[in-house]
Coordinates of C-alpha atoms and ligand atoms in Angstrom, one line a residue:
X162 CA -7.1 29.5 -0.5
X163 CA -4.2 30.6 -2.8
X164 CA -0.9 28.7 -3.1
X165 CA 2.6 29.9 -2.5
X166 CA 3.8 29.6 -6.1
X167 CA 0.5 30.7 -7.8
X168 CA 1.3 32.3 -11.1
X169 CA 4.7 30.6 -11.5
X170 CA 4.8 28.6 -14.8
X171 CA 7.3 25.8 -15.1
X172 CA 8.4 24.2 -18.3
X173 CA 9.1 20.8 -17.0
X174 CA 11.6 19.1 -19.3
X175 CA 12.5 16.4 -16.8
X176 CA 12.4 12.7 -16.8
X177 CA 13.1 9.6 -14.6
X178 CA 13.4 10.6 -10.9
X179 CA 15.6 13.5 -9.9
X180 CA 14.0 16.3 -12.1
X181 CA 10.4 15.1 -11.6
X182 CA 10.8 15.1 -7.8
X183 CA 11.8 18.7 -8.0
X184 CA 8.9 19.8 -10.3
X185 CA 6.4 17.8 -8.4
X186 CA 7.3 19.7 -5.3
X187 CA 6.9 23.0 -7.2
X188 CA 3.5 21.8 -8.4
X189 CA 2.4 21.0 -4.9
X190 CA 3.4 24.5 -3.9
X191 CA 1.1 25.8 -6.6
X192 CA 3.2 26.3 -9.7
X193 CA 1.6 25.4 -13.1
X194 CA 4.0 22.6 -14.2
X195 CA 3.8 21.8 -17.9
X196 CA 5.7 18.5 -18.5
X197 CA 7.0 18.3 -22.0
X198 CA 7.4 14.7 -23.2
X199 CA 8.6 13.1 -26.3
X200 CA 5.7 12.6 -28.7
X201 CA 4.5 9.0 -28.8
X202 CA 6.8 7.7 -26.0
X203 CA 6.9 10.1 -23.0
X204 CA 9.0 9.9 -19.9
X205 CA 10.7 6.4 -20.0
X206 CA 9.4 5.7 -16.4
X207 CA 5.8 5.5 -17.7
X208 CA 6.7 2.0 -18.9
X209 CA 9.3 1.0 -16.3
X210 CA 8.6 -1.5 -13.5
X211 CA 5.0 -1.8 -14.6
X212 CA 2.7 -3.7 -12.3
X213 CA -0.3 -3.5 -14.6
X214 CA 0.1 -4.0 -18.4
X215 CA -0.2 -0.8 -20.6
X216 CA -0.9 1.4 -17.6
X217 CA 1.4 4.2 -16.4
X218 CA 3.7 2.7 -13.8
X219 CA 3.7 3.6 -10.1
X220 CA 7.3 4.9 -10.8
X221 CA 5.8 7.5 -13.1
X222 CA 2.5 8.2 -11.3
X223 CA 4.2 8.7 -7.9
X224 CA 6.7 11.3 -9.3
X225 CA 4.4 13.4 -11.5
X226 CA 1.4 14.5 -9.5
X227 CA -0.3 17.8 -10.2
X228 CA 1.4 18.3 -13.6
X229 CA 0.0 18.8 -17.1
X230 CA 1.5 16.7 -19.9
X231 CA 2.1 18.0 -23.5
X232 CA 3.9 16.0 -26.1
X233 CA 6.3 17.8 -28.5
X234 CA 9.0 16.5 -30.8
X235 CA 11.6 19.1 -29.9
X236 CA 13.8 17.9 -32.8
X237 CA 11.2 18.7 -35.4
X238 CA 11.5 22.3 -36.6
X239 CA 7.9 23.1 -36.0
X240 CA 8.0 21.3 -32.6
X241 CA 11.0 23.6 -31.8
X242 CA 8.8 26.6 -32.5
X243 CA 6.2 25.3 -30.0
X244 CA 8.9 24.9 -27.4
X245 CA 10.1 28.4 -28.1
X246 CA 6.6 29.7 -27.5
X247 CA 6.6 27.8 -24.2
X248 CA 10.0 29.3 -23.2
X249 CA 8.6 32.8 -23.8
X250 CA 5.6 32.0 -21.6
X251 CA 7.2 30.2 -18.7
X252 CA 9.3 31.4 -15.7
X253 CA 11.5 28.4 -15.2
X254 CA 12.8 25.6 -17.4
X255 CA 13.8 22.5 -15.5
X256 CA 15.7 19.7 -17.2
X257 CA 17.8 16.7 -16.3
X258 CA 18.9 15.4 -19.7
X259 CA 22.3 13.9 -20.2
X260 CA 25.0 16.6 -20.4
X261 CA 24.8 18.7 -23.7
X262 CA 21.4 17.3 -24.8
X263 CA 19.6 20.7 -24.4
X264 CA 22.4 22.4 -26.4
X265 CA 22.2 19.7 -29.1
X266 CA 18.5 20.4 -29.4
X267 CA 19.4 24.0 -30.1
X268 CA 18.4 25.5 -26.8
X269 CA 21.6 26.9 -25.4
X270 CA 21.6 29.2 -22.4
X271 CA 22.2 32.1 -24.8
X272 CA 19.3 31.1 -27.1
X273 CA 17.0 30.8 -24.1
X274 CA 18.1 34.2 -22.9
X275 CA 17.3 35.7 -26.3
X276 CA 13.8 34.2 -26.1
X277 CA 13.2 35.1 -22.5
X278 CA 15.8 37.0 -20.4
X279 CA 13.7 36.4 -17.2
X280 CA 13.9 32.6 -17.6
X281 CA 15.5 30.6 -14.9
X282 CA 17.1 27.4 -16.3
X283 CA 17.6 24.8 -13.7
X284 CA 19.5 21.5 -14.3
X285 CA 20.3 18.3 -12.5
X286 CA 23.5 16.8 -13.8
X287 CA 25.5 13.9 -12.4
X288 CA 28.6 15.9 -11.8
X289 CA 29.6 19.5 -11.8
X290 CA 32.4 20.9 -14.0
X291 CA 35.5 18.6 -13.9
X292 CA 36.7 15.2 -15.2
X293 CA 33.3 13.6 -15.1
X294 CA 31.0 16.4 -16.2
X295 CA 30.0 14.6 -19.5
X296 CA 29.0 11.4 -17.7
X297 CA 25.4 10.1 -17.5
X298 CA 24.5 9.3 -13.9
X299 CA 21.9 7.3 -12.1
X300 CA 21.1 7.2 -8.4
X301 CA 23.6 4.6 -7.2
X302 CA 26.5 6.2 -9.2
X303 CA 25.8 9.4 -7.3
X304 CA 25.7 7.6 -4.0
X305 CA 29.1 6.0 -4.8
X306 CA 30.7 9.2 -6.1
X307 CA 29.3 11.4 -3.3
X308 CA 30.8 9.5 -0.4
X309 CA 27.6 7.7 0.8
X310 CA 28.5 4.2 -0.3
X311 CA 32.1 4.2 1.1
X312 CA 30.7 5.2 4.5
X313 CA 27.6 2.9 4.6
X314 CA 27.6 -0.7 5.6
X315 CA 29.6 -2.8 8.0
X316 CA 33.4 -2.6 8.4
X317 CA 33.9 -6.2 7.4
X318 CA 31.7 -6.0 4.3
X319 CA 31.7 -4.1 0.9
X320 CA 30.3 -0.6 0.4
X321 CA 26.5 -0.5 0.5
X322 CA 24.0 1.8 -1.2
X323 CA 21.0 3.1 0.8
X324 CA 17.3 2.6 -0.1
X325 CA 16.7 6.3 0.4
X326 CA 17.1 7.9 -3.0
X327 CA 19.5 10.6 -1.9
X328 CA 21.1 11.0 -5.3
X329 CA 17.9 11.4 -7.3
X330 CA 15.2 12.7 -4.9
X331 CA 17.8 14.4 -2.7
X332 CA 19.2 16.3 -5.7
X333 CA 15.7 17.2 -6.8
X334 CA 15.1 18.8 -3.5
X335 CA 18.3 20.8 -3.7
X336 CA 17.3 22.0 -7.2
X337 CA 13.8 23.0 -6.0
X338 CA 15.5 25.2 -3.3
X339 CA 17.8 26.7 -6.0
X340 CA 14.8 27.5 -8.2
X341 CA 12.7 29.3 -5.5
X342 CA 15.8 31.2 -4.5
X343 CA 16.4 32.3 -8.1
X344 CA 12.8 33.3 -8.4
X345 CA 13.2 35.5 -5.3
X346 CA 16.4 37.1 -6.6
X347 CA 14.6 37.8 -9.9
X348 CA 12.1 40.0 -8.1
X349 CA 15.1 42.3 -7.4
X350 CA 17.1 41.9 -10.6
X351 CA 14.4 41.2 -13.2
X352 CA 16.9 38.6 -14.7
X353 CA 16.8 34.9 -14.9
X354 CA 19.9 32.8 -14.1
X355 CA 21.2 29.2 -14.3
X356 CA 20.7 26.9 -11.4
X357 CA 22.8 23.7 -11.3
X358 CA 22.4 20.9 -8.8
X359 CA 25.0 18.1 -9.4
X360 CA 24.1 14.7 -7.9
X361 CA 27.6 14.1 -6.6
X362 CA 27.4 17.5 -4.8
X363 CA 23.9 16.8 -3.4
X364 CA 24.9 13.4 -2.0
X365 CA 28.1 14.9 -0.5
X366 CA 26.1 17.7 1.1
X367 CA 24.0 15.0 2.8
X368 CA 27.3 13.2 3.8
X369 CA 28.7 16.4 5.4
X370 CA 29.3 14.7 8.7
X371 CA 31.6 12.1 7.1
X372 CA 33.9 14.8 5.7
X373 CA 33.9 16.1 9.3
X374 CA 35.0 12.7 10.4
X375 CA 37.7 12.4 7.7
X376 CA 39.4 15.4 9.2
X377 CA 39.0 14.3 12.7
X378 CA 40.5 10.9 11.7
X379 CA 43.5 12.6 10.1
X380 CA 44.1 14.7 13.2
X381 CA 43.6 12.1 15.9
X382 CA 43.9 8.7 14.1
X383 CA 40.8 7.4 16.0
X384 CA 37.1 8.1 16.4
X385 CA 35.9 6.9 19.7
X386 CA 32.2 6.7 18.9
X387 CA 32.8 4.4 15.9
X388 CA 32.3 0.6 16.5
X389 CA 36.0 0.1 15.4
X390 CA 37.0 1.6 18.7
X391 CA 38.7 0.4 20.9
X392 CA 39.5 -3.1 19.4
X393 CA 39.5 -2.6 15.6
X394 CA 41.9 -0.7 13.3
X395 CA 41.3 2.7 11.6
X396 CA 42.8 3.2 8.2
X397 CA 43.3 6.4 6.2
X398 CA 39.7 7.0 5.2
X399 CA 36.5 7.2 7.2
X400 CA 35.4 3.6 7.7
X401 CA 31.9 2.2 7.5
X402 CA 30.2 2.6 10.9
X403 CA 27.5 -0.1 10.8
X404 CA 24.5 1.3 12.7
X405 CA 26.4 3.8 14.8
X406 CA 24.7 7.1 15.2
X407 CA 27.1 9.4 13.4
X408 CA 26.5 12.1 16.0
X409 CA 27.7 12.7 19.6
X410 CA 25.1 10.4 21.2
X411 CA 26.0 6.7 20.6
X412 CA 23.2 4.6 19.2
X413 CA 22.7 1.1 17.7
X414 CA 20.0 -1.1 16.2
X415 CA 18.8 -3.7 18.8
X416 CA 16.7 -6.9 18.5
X417 CA 13.2 -6.9 19.8
X418 CA 10.7 -9.6 20.6
X419 CA 10.0 -11.6 17.5
X420 CA 13.3 -10.8 15.7
X421 CA 13.8 -14.5 14.9
X422 CA 10.9 -14.5 12.4
X423 CA 10.2 -10.8 11.7
X424 CA 13.0 -9.1 9.8
X425 CA 11.9 -5.7 11.1
X426 CA 11.5 -6.5 14.8
X427 CA 14.3 -4.1 15.8
X428 CA 14.5 -0.7 17.5
X429 CA 17.1 2.1 17.2
X430 CA 18.3 2.9 20.7
X431 CA 20.2 6.0 21.6
X432 CA 22.2 6.2 24.9
X433 CA 21.7 9.9 25.2
X434 CA 23.8 11.2 28.0
X435 CA 21.2 13.3 29.9
X436 CA 18.9 10.2 30.3
X437 CA 21.6 7.7 31.2
X438 CA 20.3 7.1 34.8
X439 CA 16.8 6.5 33.4
X440 CA 18.2 4.0 30.9
X441 CA 20.0 2.1 33.7
X442 CA 16.8 2.0 35.7
X443 CA 14.7 0.7 32.8
X444 CA 17.1 -2.1 31.9
X445 CA 17.7 -3.0 35.6
X446 CA 21.3 -2.0 35.8
X447 CA 20.9 0.8 38.4
X448 CA 24.5 0.4 39.5
X449 CA 25.8 1.7 36.1
X450 CA 24.4 5.1 36.9
X451 CA 27.1 5.7 39.5
X452 CA 29.8 3.2 38.5
X453 CA 32.8 5.3 37.3
X454 CA 33.3 2.8 34.4
X455 CA 29.8 3.6 33.1
X456 CA 28.6 6.9 34.6
X457 CA 30.1 9.3 32.0
X458 CA 29.9 9.4 28.2
X459 CA 33.7 9.2 28.0
X460 CA 33.9 6.1 30.3
X461 CA 31.2 4.4 28.2
X462 CA 32.8 4.8 24.8
X463 CA 35.2 1.9 25.0
X464 CA 32.4 -0.3 26.4
X465 CA 29.6 0.5 24.0
X466 CA 29.4 -3.0 22.5
X467 CA 28.8 -4.6 25.9
X468 CA 26.4 -1.8 26.9
X469 CA 24.3 -2.3 23.8
X470 CA 24.4 -6.1 24.3
X471 CA 23.0 -5.5 27.8
X472 CA 20.3 -3.1 26.6
X473 CA 19.4 -5.7 23.9
X474 CA 18.8 -8.3 26.6
X475 CA 16.0 -6.0 27.7
X476 CA 14.6 -4.9 24.3
X477 CA 14.4 -8.6 23.3
X478 CA 11.7 -9.1 26.0
X479 CA 9.5 -6.4 24.4
X480 CA 8.0 -5.8 20.9
X481 CA 9.5 -2.7 19.2
X482 CA 6.2 -0.8 19.9
X483 CA 6.2 -1.8 23.6
X484 CA 9.8 -0.8 23.9
X485 CA 9.0 2.5 22.2
X486 CA 6.2 3.2 24.6
X487 CA 8.2 2.5 27.7
X488 CA 11.3 4.3 26.6
X489 CA 9.4 7.4 25.5
X490 CA 7.9 7.7 29.0
X491 CA 11.4 8.4 30.2
X492 CA 12.4 10.6 27.3
X493 CA 14.9 8.1 26.0
X494 CA 15.3 8.7 22.3
X495 CA 14.5 5.6 20.2
X496 CA 12.7 4.6 17.1
X497 CA 11.1 1.4 15.8
X498 CA 12.3 -0.1 12.5
X499 CA 9.2 0.3 10.4
X500 CA 8.5 -1.7 7.4
X501 CA 7.0 -0.2 4.3
X502 CA 3.9 -2.2 5.0
X503 CA 3.6 -0.7 8.5
X504 CA 4.2 2.8 7.1
X505 CA 1.6 2.4 4.4
X506 CA -0.9 1.4 7.0
X507 CA 0.0 4.0 9.6
X508 CA -3.2 6.1 10.3
X509 CA -1.3 9.3 11.5
X510 CA 0.6 9.5 8.2
X511 CA -2.7 9.3 6.3
X512 CA -4.1 12.1 8.5
X513 CA -1.3 14.5 7.8
X514 CA -1.3 13.8 4.0
X515 CA 2.2 12.3 4.1
X516 CA 0.7 9.1 2.7
X517 CA -2.2 9.7 0.3
X518 CA -4.6 7.5 -1.7
X519 CA -5.0 8.8 -5.2
X520 CA -7.4 7.7 -7.9
X521 CA -6.2 7.3 -11.5
X522 CA -8.4 6.7 -14.6
X523 CA -6.5 3.7 -15.9
X524 CA -4.8 2.4 -12.8
X525 CA -7.5 2.9 -10.1
X526 CA -6.5 3.7 -6.5
X527 CA -2.9 3.7 -5.4
X528 CA -0.9 5.0 -2.5
X529 CA 1.7 7.7 -2.8
X530 CA 3.9 9.9 -0.6
X531 CA 2.3 13.3 -0.4
X532 CA 4.2 16.6 0.2
X533 CA 6.5 16.2 3.1
X534 CA 6.7 20.0 3.5
X535 CA 3.6 21.5 5.1
X536 CA 2.9 25.2 4.6
X537 CA 0.1 26.6 6.8
X538 CA -1.1 29.1 4.1
X539 CA -0.5 26.9 1.1
X540 CA -2.0 23.4 1.7
X541 CA -1.2 20.7 -0.8
X542 CA -3.9 18.8 -2.6
X543 CA -2.3 15.8 -4.3
X544 CA -3.8 15.3 -7.8
X545 CA -3.2 12.3 -10.1
X546 CA -0.4 12.4 -12.7
X547 CA -1.4 13.3 -16.3
X548 CA -1.8 10.8 -19.1
X549 CA 0.7 11.1 -21.9
X550 CA -0.2 14.3 -23.9
X551 CA -3.4 14.8 -21.9
X552 CA -3.1 18.6 -22.0
X553 CA -1.4 19.1 -25.3
X554 CA -4.5 20.8 -26.9
X555 CA -5.2 22.8 -23.8
X556 CA -1.7 24.2 -23.5
X557 CA -1.4 24.8 -27.2
X558 CA -4.6 26.9 -27.1
X559 CA -3.2 28.9 -24.2
X560 CA -0.1 29.6 -26.3
X561 CA -2.5 31.0 -29.0
X562 CA -2.7 28.2 -31.5
X563 CA -6.0 27.7 -33.3
X564 CA -7.6 24.2 -33.5
X565 CA -6.6 24.1 -37.2
X566 CA -3.0 24.9 -36.4
X567 CA -3.0 22.3 -33.7
X568 CA -4.3 19.7 -36.0
X569 CA -1.7 20.6 -38.7
X570 CA 1.1 20.4 -36.2
X571 CA -0.2 17.0 -35.1
X572 CA -0.3 15.8 -38.7
X573 CA 3.3 17.0 -39.2
X574 CA 4.4 15.0 -36.1
X575 CA 5.6 18.1 -34.3
X576 CA 3.2 17.5 -31.4
Ligands
COA717 C1 19.2 9.9 -16.7 C2 20.1 9.7 -17.9 C3 21.2 8.8 -17.6 C4 19.2 9.1 -19.0 O1 19.8 9.1 -20.2 P1 19.1 8.8 -21.6 O2 17.9 7.9 -21.3 O3 20.0 8.3 -22.6 O4 18.4 10.2 -22.0 P2 19.1 11.6 -22.4 O5 19.0 12.5 -21.3 O6 20.4 11.3 -23.0 O7 18.1 12.1 -23.5 C5 17.9 11.3 -24.6 C6 17.6 12.1 -25.9 O8 16.2 12.4 -26.0 C7 16.0 13.6 -26.6 N1 14.7 14.2 -26.2 C8 14.2 14.4 -25.0 N2 13.0 14.9 -25.0 C9 12.7 15.0 -26.3 C10 11.5 15.4 -27.0 N3 10.5 15.9 -26.4 N4 11.6 15.4 -28.4 C11 12.7 15.0 -29.1 N5 13.8 14.5 -28.4 C12 13.8 14.5 -27.1 C13 17.2 14.4 -26.0 O9 17.4 15.6 -26.8 C14 18.3 13.4 -26.1 O10 18.8 13.4 -27.5 P3 20.3 13.4 -27.9 O11 21.0 12.3 -27.1 O12 20.3 13.2 -29.4 O13 20.9 14.7 -27.5 C15 20.6 11.1 -18.4 O14 19.5 11.9 -18.8 C16 21.3 11.9 -17.3 O15 22.5 11.6 -17.0 N6 20.7 12.9 -16.7 C17 21.4 13.8 -15.8 C18 21.5 13.2 -14.4 C19 20.2 12.7 -13.9 O16 19.3 13.4 -13.7 N7 20.2 11.4 -13.5 C20 19.2 10.8 -12.7 C21 18.0 10.4 -13.4 S1 16.9 9.9 -12.2

């Protein structure tokens, strides 16, 4: 069976997490992704957070599946020529170097256009144009600058970053969408274009509801679904809302049986309005279904803390899975707090290819997250990440270099 992006060639000049997330997705959709790495060293993540000495780290292997690796010294004049040949042969160049690095290497947008006017040049940067555009940025800087940290955590504590890599992987996803969109436009125009996904913008896009709340706060001075209501104070900016749902249906994280010893014995419980009567029945508070103090969403808002405390008295008598089973029978929206151990062992995620076991020549078997986006006509087969420079000769031959030329370039340190 063919793949959605068959025939698309990507010059993958990415490193660390944000860029590699993007090009890995494109590879899973069928693009030929050629990862260009620094000769002798490679992507810095190959050696970061290693769990086995001298073996590519899980950090690297889990972000670089289905790619080919070539090593080129792009600051060496002959190495530059190899990169030029690749630019002429590829459809998209993806990079996430520090601002200006590609220009300093001599590959400005204008130069790339001269070499290949159809080329799409896609970049992740920390910030878009403005006061911070020259700054280097990592995940948590983006979470802080994009509004996630100021709105995450509890009201009486400091800002908190989230474990989900919304700055890196989130921006990689945004960039991938920009690239396929530009490829589609190119079918009409015949021209390449630049695609920029700034990490601050990507995080802010995912924090859209908090900018919504900022404006609601400015207009009304209060947000009734936030835990600060009715007893706490609201300031000028959107406060941290603990585990409140962020939407129109109030929710909270509640203890389940075993919470005293198991840090993940909790369930997320949503008091969705249409199933309120069923919730009252399940927790044994039938009278709340008709009591005017509890019967409507508006009446419940000032009492949410007490309501969740009462529901928790019920959830604490069940394990999170028992509670999930009972609540789902009544269509009450809820979700167990799953640990990474539980997720890794979950059979249904293995069956769908969302968790995949991969074999690697030096590491052996390891688990990875497969393609979360499933296309019915373009199934994903997750293949191991390449060793450093594993495909240098193969790609050089495809570019038309003879074995003698390849060996001369190797001697010169260009590849
Ligand atoms: C992530 C980041 C902070 C890392 O910074 P860094 O480790 O100092 O790496 P840089 O991107 O500055 O690149 C280092 C140098 O390697 C050089 N280099 C990269 N590949 C090379 C190659 N194959 N051959 C020769 N030189 C190479 C670059 O040209 C650059 O040189 P310069 O500084 O002389 O111009 C930075 O790349 C960045 O801010 N990226 C954009 C935002 C981003 O993606 N952040 C999230 C990362 S998950």
